Each structure stands twice: as structure tokens, then as C-alpha cells.
Short mmCIF file of C-alpha atoms and ligand atoms in Angstrom, two decimals:
data_model
loop_
_atom_site.label_atom_id
_atom_site.label_comp_id
_atom_site.label_asym_id
_atom_site.label_seq_id
_atom_site.Cartn_x
_atom_site.Cartn_y
_atom_site.Cartn_z
CA MET A 993 18.20 7.24 -5.43
CA SER A 994 20.71 4.92 -7.07
CA ALA A 995 21.43 3.93 -10.66
CA ALA A 996 23.86 1.34 -11.99
CA SER A 997 25.72 3.00 -14.87
CA VAL A 998 26.36 0.93 -17.98
CA PRO A 999 28.42 2.88 -20.56
CA GLY A 1000 26.28 3.83 -23.56
CA GLU A 1001 23.03 2.58 -22.05
CA HIS A 1002 20.36 4.53 -20.26
CA VAL A 1003 19.40 3.06 -16.89
CA ALA A 1004 16.48 4.46 -14.90
CA VAL A 1005 17.17 5.69 -11.39
CA ARG A 1006 16.01 2.98 -8.93
CA LEU A 1007 13.47 4.38 -6.49
CA VAL A 1008 14.24 1.98 -3.66
CA GLY A 1009 12.07 1.86 -0.55
CA SER A 1010 14.50 0.46 2.03
CA GLU A 1011 15.88 3.76 3.31
CA LEU A 1012 12.43 5.36 3.76
CA ALA A 1013 11.08 2.17 5.37
CA ALA A 1014 13.97 2.23 7.86
CA THR A 1015 13.27 5.88 8.70
CA LEU A 1016 9.58 5.11 9.27
CA ARG A 1017 10.41 2.10 11.45
CA ALA A 1018 12.83 4.19 13.51
CA ARG A 1019 10.13 6.84 13.99
CA SER A 1020 7.62 4.17 15.10
CA ALA A 1021 10.15 2.69 17.54
CA GLU A 1022 10.92 6.13 18.97
CA VAL A 1023 7.27 7.05 19.60
CA ALA A 1024 6.46 3.56 20.95
CA ALA A 1025 9.37 3.96 23.41
CA GLU A 1026 8.11 7.42 24.43
CA LEU A 1027 4.65 5.99 25.09
CA ALA A 1028 6.17 3.12 27.09
CA ALA A 1029 8.25 5.59 29.13
CA GLY A 1030 4.98 7.37 30.02
CA GLY A 1031 3.55 4.08 31.30
CA THR A 1032 1.32 3.44 28.26
CA PRO A 1033 1.11 -0.18 27.01
CA PRO A 1034 2.66 -0.73 23.56
CA PRO A 1035 0.58 0.24 20.50
CA LYS A 1036 -1.18 -2.90 19.34
CA LEU A 1037 -2.12 -4.00 15.81
CA ALA A 1038 -4.75 -6.73 15.44
CA VAL A 1039 -4.73 -8.71 12.19
CA VAL A 1040 -7.87 -10.71 11.44
CA VAL A 1041 -7.23 -13.76 9.25
CA ALA A 1042 -9.84 -16.16 7.88
CA THR A 1043 -8.06 -18.29 5.30
CA GLU A 1044 -5.87 -21.36 4.96
CA ASP A 1045 -3.84 -19.67 2.25
CA GLU A 1046 -0.24 -20.21 3.37
CA SER A 1047 1.17 -17.12 1.61
CA SER A 1048 -1.35 -14.95 3.51
CA HIS A 1049 -0.30 -16.51 6.80
CA ALA A 1050 3.37 -15.97 5.92
CA TYR A 1051 2.62 -12.30 5.12
CA VAL A 1052 0.76 -11.84 8.41
CA ARG A 1053 3.60 -13.44 10.37
CA SER A 1054 6.04 -11.06 8.64
CA ILE A 1055 3.88 -8.08 9.75
CA ALA A 1056 3.89 -9.40 13.33
CA ARG A 1057 7.70 -9.81 13.28
CA ALA A 1058 8.13 -6.28 11.90
CA ALA A 1059 5.77 -4.93 14.60
CA HIS A 1060 7.64 -6.66 17.43
CA LYS A 1061 10.98 -5.33 16.13
CA VAL A 1062 9.82 -1.72 16.65
CA GLY A 1063 8.24 -2.35 20.04
CA LEU A 1064 4.62 -2.82 18.95
CA ALA A 1065 2.32 -5.63 20.01
CA CYS A 1066 0.59 -7.60 17.26
CA ASP A 1067 -2.28 -10.04 17.75
CA ILE A 1068 -3.09 -12.43 14.92
CA VAL A 1069 -6.79 -13.26 15.26
CA ASP A 1070 -7.21 -16.45 13.23
CA LEU A 1071 -10.90 -17.20 12.66
CA GLY A 1072 -10.25 -20.10 10.29
CA ALA A 1073 -11.31 -20.52 6.67
CA GLY A 1074 -14.87 -21.40 7.67
CA ALA A 1075 -15.61 -18.04 9.33
CA SER A 1076 -18.94 -16.44 8.38
CA THR A 1077 -19.69 -12.78 7.64
CA PRO A 1078 -21.43 -12.18 11.04
CA GLU A 1079 -18.57 -13.89 12.87
CA ILE A 1080 -15.96 -11.64 11.23
CA GLN A 1081 -18.15 -8.55 11.80
CA LYS A 1082 -18.57 -9.45 15.48
CA THR A 1083 -14.81 -9.93 15.90
CA LEU A 1084 -14.08 -6.55 14.30
CA THR A 1085 -16.67 -4.83 16.51
CA ALA A 1086 -15.09 -6.42 19.60
CA LEU A 1087 -11.62 -5.22 18.48
CA GLY A 1088 -13.11 -1.74 18.07
CA ASP A 1089 -14.32 -1.88 21.69
CA ASP A 1090 -10.99 -3.21 22.99
CA ASP A 1091 -8.98 -0.31 24.46
CA ASP A 1092 -5.73 -2.29 24.17
CA VAL A 1093 -6.04 -2.42 20.36
CA HIS A 1094 -5.06 0.67 18.33
CA GLY A 1095 -5.05 -0.64 14.76
CA THR A 1096 -7.10 -3.32 13.00
CA ILE A 1097 -6.68 -4.87 9.57
CA VAL A 1098 -8.44 -7.70 7.78
CA GLN A 1099 -6.23 -9.94 5.67
CA THR A 1100 -7.50 -11.18 2.30
CA PRO A 1101 -8.50 -13.62 0.89
CA LEU A 1102 -11.67 -14.06 2.92
CA PRO A 1103 -13.67 -17.30 3.01
CA PRO A 1104 -15.84 -18.10 -0.02
CA GLY A 1105 -19.14 -16.23 0.32
CA VAL A 1106 -17.70 -13.47 2.52
CA ALA A 1107 -17.42 -10.14 0.67
CA ALA A 1108 -14.79 -7.71 1.94
CA GLN A 1109 -17.22 -4.78 1.65
CA ASP A 1110 -19.59 -6.52 4.09
CA VAL A 1111 -16.98 -6.83 6.84
CA VAL A 1112 -14.68 -3.79 6.53
CA THR A 1113 -17.53 -1.48 7.58
CA SER A 1114 -17.21 -3.10 11.04
CA ILE A 1115 -13.65 -1.75 11.47
CA ASP A 1116 -13.62 1.19 13.90
CA PRO A 1117 -12.58 4.19 11.69
CA ALA A 1118 -10.21 5.40 14.46
CA LYS A 1119 -8.39 2.03 14.18
CA ASP A 1120 -8.67 1.66 10.41
CA VAL A 1121 -4.90 1.78 9.85
CA ASP A 1122 -5.12 0.35 6.33
CA GLY A 1123 -7.96 2.63 5.21
CA ALA A 1124 -10.27 -0.30 4.41
CA ASN A 1125 -13.55 1.05 5.80
CA PRO A 1126 -15.36 3.01 3.04
CA SER A 1127 -15.79 5.87 5.51
CA SER A 1128 -11.98 6.32 5.47
CA LEU A 1129 -11.95 6.55 1.66
CA GLY A 1130 -14.87 9.01 1.78
CA ARG A 1131 -13.00 11.20 4.25
CA LEU A 1132 -9.86 11.00 2.12
CA ALA A 1133 -11.82 12.03 -0.98
CA THR A 1134 -13.30 15.01 0.83
CA GLY A 1135 -10.01 16.17 2.33
CA LEU A 1136 -10.82 15.15 5.91
CA PRO A 1137 -8.25 13.45 8.16
CA ALA A 1138 -8.26 9.67 7.70
CA PHE A 1139 -5.83 6.79 7.37
CA ALA A 1140 -5.16 6.16 3.67
CA PRO A 1141 -4.59 2.57 2.58
CA ALA A 1142 -0.93 2.00 3.43
CA THR A 1143 0.03 1.02 -0.14
CA ALA A 1144 -1.50 4.17 -1.64
CA GLU A 1145 0.26 6.35 0.93
CA ALA A 1146 3.50 4.41 0.35
CA VAL A 1147 3.47 5.45 -3.33
CA ILE A 1148 3.27 9.14 -2.40
CA ALA A 1149 5.78 8.80 0.45
CA LEU A 1150 8.27 7.08 -1.87
CA LEU A 1151 7.96 9.82 -4.51
CA ASP A 1152 8.39 12.49 -1.81
CA HIS A 1153 11.40 10.68 -0.38
CA HIS A 1154 13.06 10.72 -3.79
CA GLU A 1155 12.14 14.40 -4.22
CA ILE A 1156 9.87 13.88 -7.22
CA GLU A 1157 7.59 16.88 -7.64
CA LEU A 1158 3.86 16.15 -7.86
CA ALA A 1159 2.21 19.58 -8.13
CA GLY A 1160 1.29 20.40 -11.72
CA LYS A 1161 2.46 17.02 -13.06
CA ASP A 1162 0.41 14.77 -15.34
CA VAL A 1163 0.03 11.47 -13.52
CA VAL A 1164 -1.54 8.31 -14.95
CA VAL A 1165 -2.72 5.69 -12.46
CA VAL A 1166 -3.28 2.23 -13.96
CA GLY A 1167 -5.87 0.44 -11.81
CA ARG A 1168 -8.96 1.67 -9.96
CA SER A 1169 -9.21 -0.61 -6.93
CA THR A 1170 -10.27 0.95 -3.64
CA VAL A 1171 -7.08 -0.48 -2.11
CA VAL A 1172 -4.60 1.26 -4.41
CA GLY A 1173 -5.75 3.02 -7.60
CA VAL A 1174 -8.62 5.16 -6.30
CA PRO A 1175 -7.01 6.27 -3.01
CA VAL A 1176 -3.70 7.06 -4.74
CA ALA A 1177 -5.63 9.21 -7.24
CA HIS A 1178 -7.22 11.16 -4.35
CA LEU A 1179 -3.85 11.59 -2.62
CA LEU A 1180 -2.36 12.87 -5.89
CA LEU A 1181 -5.21 15.34 -6.40
CA ALA A 1182 -4.63 16.61 -2.87
CA ARG A 1183 -1.04 17.27 -3.95
CA ASP A 1184 -2.13 19.28 -7.01
CA ALA A 1185 -1.26 16.68 -9.66
CA SER A 1186 -3.50 16.28 -12.73
CA VAL A 1187 -4.68 12.69 -12.56
CA THR A 1188 -5.94 10.21 -15.16
CA VAL A 1189 -7.15 6.82 -13.89
CA CYS A 1190 -6.98 3.93 -16.40
CA HIS A 1191 -8.48 0.44 -16.00
CA SER A 1192 -9.25 -2.74 -17.91
CA ARG A 1193 -11.78 -0.96 -20.16
CA THR A 1194 -9.40 1.86 -21.11
CA ALA A 1195 -9.35 1.84 -24.92
CA ASP A 1196 -5.69 2.72 -25.49
CA LEU A 1197 -3.60 2.47 -22.32
CA ALA A 1198 -0.31 3.37 -24.02
CA ALA A 1199 -1.79 6.58 -25.47
CA HIS A 1200 -2.37 7.74 -21.87
CA THR A 1201 0.80 6.47 -20.22
CA ARG A 1202 3.08 7.83 -22.98
CA GLN A 1203 1.84 11.37 -22.23
CA ALA A 1204 2.44 11.18 -18.48
CA ASP A 1205 5.17 12.67 -16.31
CA ILE A 1206 4.53 9.94 -13.74
CA VAL A 1207 2.92 6.50 -14.23
CA ILE A 1208 1.72 4.49 -11.24
CA VAL A 1209 0.82 0.89 -12.07
CA ALA A 1210 -1.43 -1.20 -9.78
CA ALA A 1211 -3.16 -3.65 -12.10
CA GLY A 1212 -2.10 -7.05 -10.78
CA ARG A 1213 -1.06 -8.07 -14.33
CA PRO A 1214 2.55 -9.25 -14.64
CA GLU A 1215 4.59 -6.96 -16.91
CA LEU A 1216 1.49 -5.23 -18.33
CA VAL A 1217 3.39 -1.99 -18.88
CA THR A 1218 6.19 -2.40 -21.40
CA GLY A 1219 8.67 -0.13 -23.14
CA ASP A 1220 5.95 0.81 -25.65
CA HIS A 1221 3.90 2.44 -22.87
CA ILE A 1222 6.58 4.75 -21.56
CA ALA A 1223 8.22 7.92 -22.86
CA ALA A 1224 11.79 8.91 -22.02
CA ARG A 1225 12.34 10.38 -18.54
CA THR A 1226 8.92 9.27 -17.18
CA VAL A 1227 8.87 8.32 -13.49
CA VAL A 1228 7.32 4.85 -13.09
CA VAL A 1229 6.02 3.38 -9.81
CA ASP A 1230 5.33 -0.36 -9.95
CA VAL A 1231 2.92 -1.42 -7.20
CA GLY A 1232 2.37 -4.89 -8.65
CA THR A 1233 3.47 -7.98 -6.75
CA ASN A 1234 2.77 -11.08 -8.81
CA PRO A 1235 4.18 -14.42 -7.60
CA THR A 1236 6.31 -16.33 -10.11
CA ASP A 1237 6.58 -20.13 -10.50
CA ASP A 1238 10.05 -20.12 -8.94
CA GLY A 1239 8.79 -18.47 -5.74
CA GLY A 1240 9.86 -14.95 -6.70
CA LEU A 1241 7.91 -11.79 -7.46
CA VAL A 1242 7.38 -9.86 -10.65
CA GLY A 1243 5.81 -6.43 -10.94
CA ASP A 1244 3.17 -5.03 -13.29
CA VAL A 1245 5.97 -3.32 -15.24
CA ALA A 1246 8.42 -5.06 -17.60
CA ALA A 1247 11.39 -3.77 -15.61
CA ALA A 1248 14.23 -4.40 -18.09
CA GLN A 1249 12.44 -2.71 -21.02
CA VAL A 1250 10.99 0.18 -19.03
CA GLY A 1251 14.20 0.67 -17.05
CA ALA A 1252 16.03 1.35 -20.32
CA ILE A 1253 13.65 4.22 -21.17
CA ALA A 1254 12.14 5.70 -17.99
CA GLY A 1255 13.79 8.38 -15.89
CA ALA A 1256 13.14 6.46 -12.67
CA LEU A 1257 11.53 3.16 -11.69
CA THR A 1258 10.69 1.40 -8.43
CA PRO A 1259 12.15 -2.13 -8.12
CA VAL A 1260 9.95 -5.16 -7.36
CA PRO A 1261 10.59 -6.32 -4.72
CA GLY A 1262 12.18 -3.51 -2.72
CA GLY A 1263 10.18 -0.47 -3.85
CA VAL A 1264 6.64 0.18 -2.61
CA GLY A 1265 6.37 -3.04 -0.54
CA PRO A 1266 8.72 -2.28 2.38
CA VAL A 1267 7.30 1.24 2.71
CA THR A 1268 3.75 -0.18 2.87
CA THR A 1269 4.54 -2.41 5.87
CA ALA A 1270 6.44 0.37 7.64
CA LEU A 1271 3.49 2.76 7.15
CA LEU A 1272 1.02 0.21 8.53
CA LEU A 1273 3.05 0.15 11.75
CA TRP A 1274 3.43 3.92 11.77
CA HIS A 1275 -0.36 4.35 11.41
CA THR A 1276 -0.83 2.04 14.43
CA VAL A 1277 1.61 4.12 16.49
CA ASP A 1278 -0.09 7.29 15.30
CA ALA A 1279 -3.51 5.91 16.33
CA ALA A 1280 -2.11 5.05 19.78
CA ARG A 1281 -0.56 8.51 20.10
CA ALA A 1282 -3.84 10.18 19.10
CA ARG A 1283 -5.67 8.18 21.78
N1 NAP B 1929 3.32 -3.56 -2.71
C1 NAP B 1929 2.25 -3.63 -1.91
O1 NAP B 1929 2.35 -3.36 -0.73
C2 NAP B 1929 0.93 -3.99 -2.49
C3 NAP B 1929 -0.25 -3.79 -1.77
C4 NAP B 1929 -1.49 -4.03 -2.39
C5 NAP B 1929 -1.52 -4.51 -3.69
N2 NAP B 1929 -0.35 -4.76 -4.33
C6 NAP B 1929 -0.33 -5.27 -5.72
O2 NAP B 1929 -0.82 -4.26 -6.57
C7 NAP B 1929 -1.49 -4.86 -7.68
C8 NAP B 1929 -2.90 -4.30 -7.76
O3 NAP B 1929 -3.60 -4.63 -6.58
P1 NAP B 1929 -5.14 -4.30 -6.42
O4 NAP B 1929 -5.55 -4.86 -5.13
O5 NAP B 1929 -5.36 -2.86 -6.72
O6 NAP B 1929 -5.74 -5.21 -7.62
P2 NAP B 1929 -7.24 -5.36 -8.14
O7 NAP B 1929 -8.22 -5.10 -7.06
O8 NAP B 1929 -7.29 -6.66 -8.87
O9 NAP B 1929 -7.40 -4.19 -9.20
C9 NAP B 1929 -6.67 -4.19 -10.38
C10 NAP B 1929 -7.03 -2.97 -11.21
O10 NAP B 1929 -6.26 -3.02 -12.41
C11 NAP B 1929 -7.11 -2.86 -13.53
N3 NAP B 1929 -6.61 -3.64 -14.66
C12 NAP B 1929 -6.57 -4.99 -14.78
N4 NAP B 1929 -6.10 -5.34 -16.00
C13 NAP B 1929 -5.83 -4.19 -16.64
C14 NAP B 1929 -5.34 -3.87 -17.93
N5 NAP B 1929 -5.03 -4.85 -18.81
N6 NAP B 1929 -5.19 -2.59 -18.27
C15 NAP B 1929 -5.50 -1.60 -17.40
N7 NAP B 1929 -5.99 -1.82 -16.15
C16 NAP B 1929 -6.15 -3.10 -15.79
C17 NAP B 1929 -8.47 -3.35 -13.09
O11 NAP B 1929 -9.46 -2.72 -13.90
P3 NAP B 1929 -11.05 -2.96 -13.70
O12 NAP B 1929 -11.44 -2.12 -12.52
O13 NAP B 1929 -11.64 -2.50 -14.96
O14 NAP B 1929 -11.22 -4.43 -13.45
C18 NAP B 1929 -8.51 -2.93 -11.64
O15 NAP B 1929 -9.01 -1.62 -11.49
C19 NAP B 1929 -1.42 -6.37 -7.43
O16 NAP B 1929 -0.30 -6.91 -8.11
C20 NAP B 1929 -1.21 -6.49 -5.93
O17 NAP B 1929 -0.54 -7.68 -5.57
C21 NAP B 1929 0.85 -4.50 -3.77
#
């Protein structure tokens, strides 16, 4: 934890992700090296892409670079923006059958007319390192072993790393996507938190968030959560990553306002994001180790 101190002004503790991400990367590198020493080929992540969106390609290339740095292999399977649902399904089934591949993810956006829910069911659950197949979410919800979506797990890992207690706490999750909001709610329940999930039809968001010990925001709405939503000493996790006109990123939380009130706040960028990528790689190593 770190906090810049300005005399006379409250500044929330910054829940940075870099240290935890480095620890996770080191652990991945160590296990990958152990596997290599035993004669096993490197754990391999396959990333299926079917878009011309340049920011998606840049993100995928950054995952591949991060994978290579810790001794993992990473195949980018580019099907092009014209790929059909059956084509993507067939590719995912083939990756499931490929013994050299340990983890598989599908990058969004998908081509027009291809629904994510129609293709993610073709990801082999044993290789579902970003918890995208509904069977992974079902297992998570019923307390069975499964890979959680990396972002949802990153939220919990970051809170644990900064020694923020979850058991018995009132936690409000803003957002109910199956990528972040819903899985994070299940992970919190498994850790004995009392969880409220808010969404776009919640009548009075601030009435919920002001009562919380911890607020986790994953709404994809720039600076949705302001100072009016947060009580003093609340811990706030900002999952949002919204691109700005100048090429930067802004979170779902108005950082300056909330940072002057909250007890702790994750920065954007530099909070949940780096931990998410590191966990994706760790899940791939874990899948290889389990094999
Ligand atoms: N850091 C990372 O590694 C990482 C990874 C994944 C996502 N993200 C970011 O996290 C954010 C959320 O992603 P997502 O995939 O979960 O987004 P999503 O699928 O668009 O879901 C957004 C959720 O927020 C709710 N919401 C929207 N407007 C709201 C409002 N005014 N008040 C309350 N709830 C509202 C929506 O409610 P309804 O269900 O009612 O529509 C929905 O449940 C995005 O900024 C995304 O870029 C970051």
C-alpha cells in the first residue's frame, strides 16, 4: 500500500497491482522452468482473435509478450473479422484436442452476428483459463474447482494482497456481467462477505454504495461513481478501463473526488489490470501443471 500525504487533506491508500503482478509472474516463471527441467514443453496459451479492432490486437500482442517473458508459449490464432460462429467453434474444439495447448481464450469483440455465448461453450473447461465457458461460472457458483475469470479473481487477489478483510464485510458490486460482476460476487460469497449486486436498473445506486465497507465498480461507465457515492474509509476497487480521447484510460470511479474520501482506492491504470494479465498466465501454468 502507498499513500501520498498532503498536509490537511485526506488521501486514500493506493491499492496498486504492480507488486502482486510481479509476484504472480515470478511464480509462473518458476513453475514453467520446473516443467521445462522435467522435459515438459512450455505451458502454452492460445488466443483466438476475430476482429480488425487495432486496440484488441495491441492487447493480444501485450499478452503474448508477457507470456514469453515468463517462459510460456503463446499462439495468436487470428481468424479474421469475417469468421463465422461454426468456424470459431471448430477452432476452439481443435485447440481443446491439441495436447500442446494448456489455456485458451477468445478475445472480444467478435465479428458482427457472432454471439460470445455461442462460441465460449466450445472452450475445453480444463483449458478455460479466463472462466468464459458457462460451465466454469456454474462450477464457481456451486463451490467446485474452476478457473474464475481472471479480472474477477484479480479483484479478490488485490484485496488479499493489501490485507483487506472480506469475511463479514458488506460489499457492493456495481455491474452484473458474467465477466466481472457476477463471478466477483460468487468469489466474495465464498469468502463470507455479504454481497449486494447493483446494475443499470438499480433505483438508487448511492444509497447502496454509501452503506458499504467495500465497493467494487465494473460498469464500463467513465467516472460513474463520484464522491457522493462513497462514505469515509470505504475501500473502492475500480475495474473500469475506459479509453480517453488523448489515448489514456479512465476508470469507472472519479478518482480525485473518491480518493479524497475513501479509505483506499485502486488506481487506473495500475490497479486491477496488471494483476488480471498475470493471473491469466498463472492459470495457464496451473493448467499445464495439473495435466
Ligand atoms: N482491468 C481489467 O482487466 C478489465 C477486464 C475486464 C473488464 N474491464 C472493464 O470493466 C468494466 C466493466 O466491464 P464488463 O465487461 O463487466 O462490462 P459490461 O458487460 O458492459 O457490463 C457492465 C455492467 O455495468 C452495469 N451498469 C451500466 N451502467 C450502470 C449504471 N449507470 N449504474 C449501475 N450499473 C451500471 C450494467 O448493468 P445492466 O446489466 O443492467 O446492463 C452491466 O451489468 C469496463 O470498463 C471494462 O473495460 C477491465
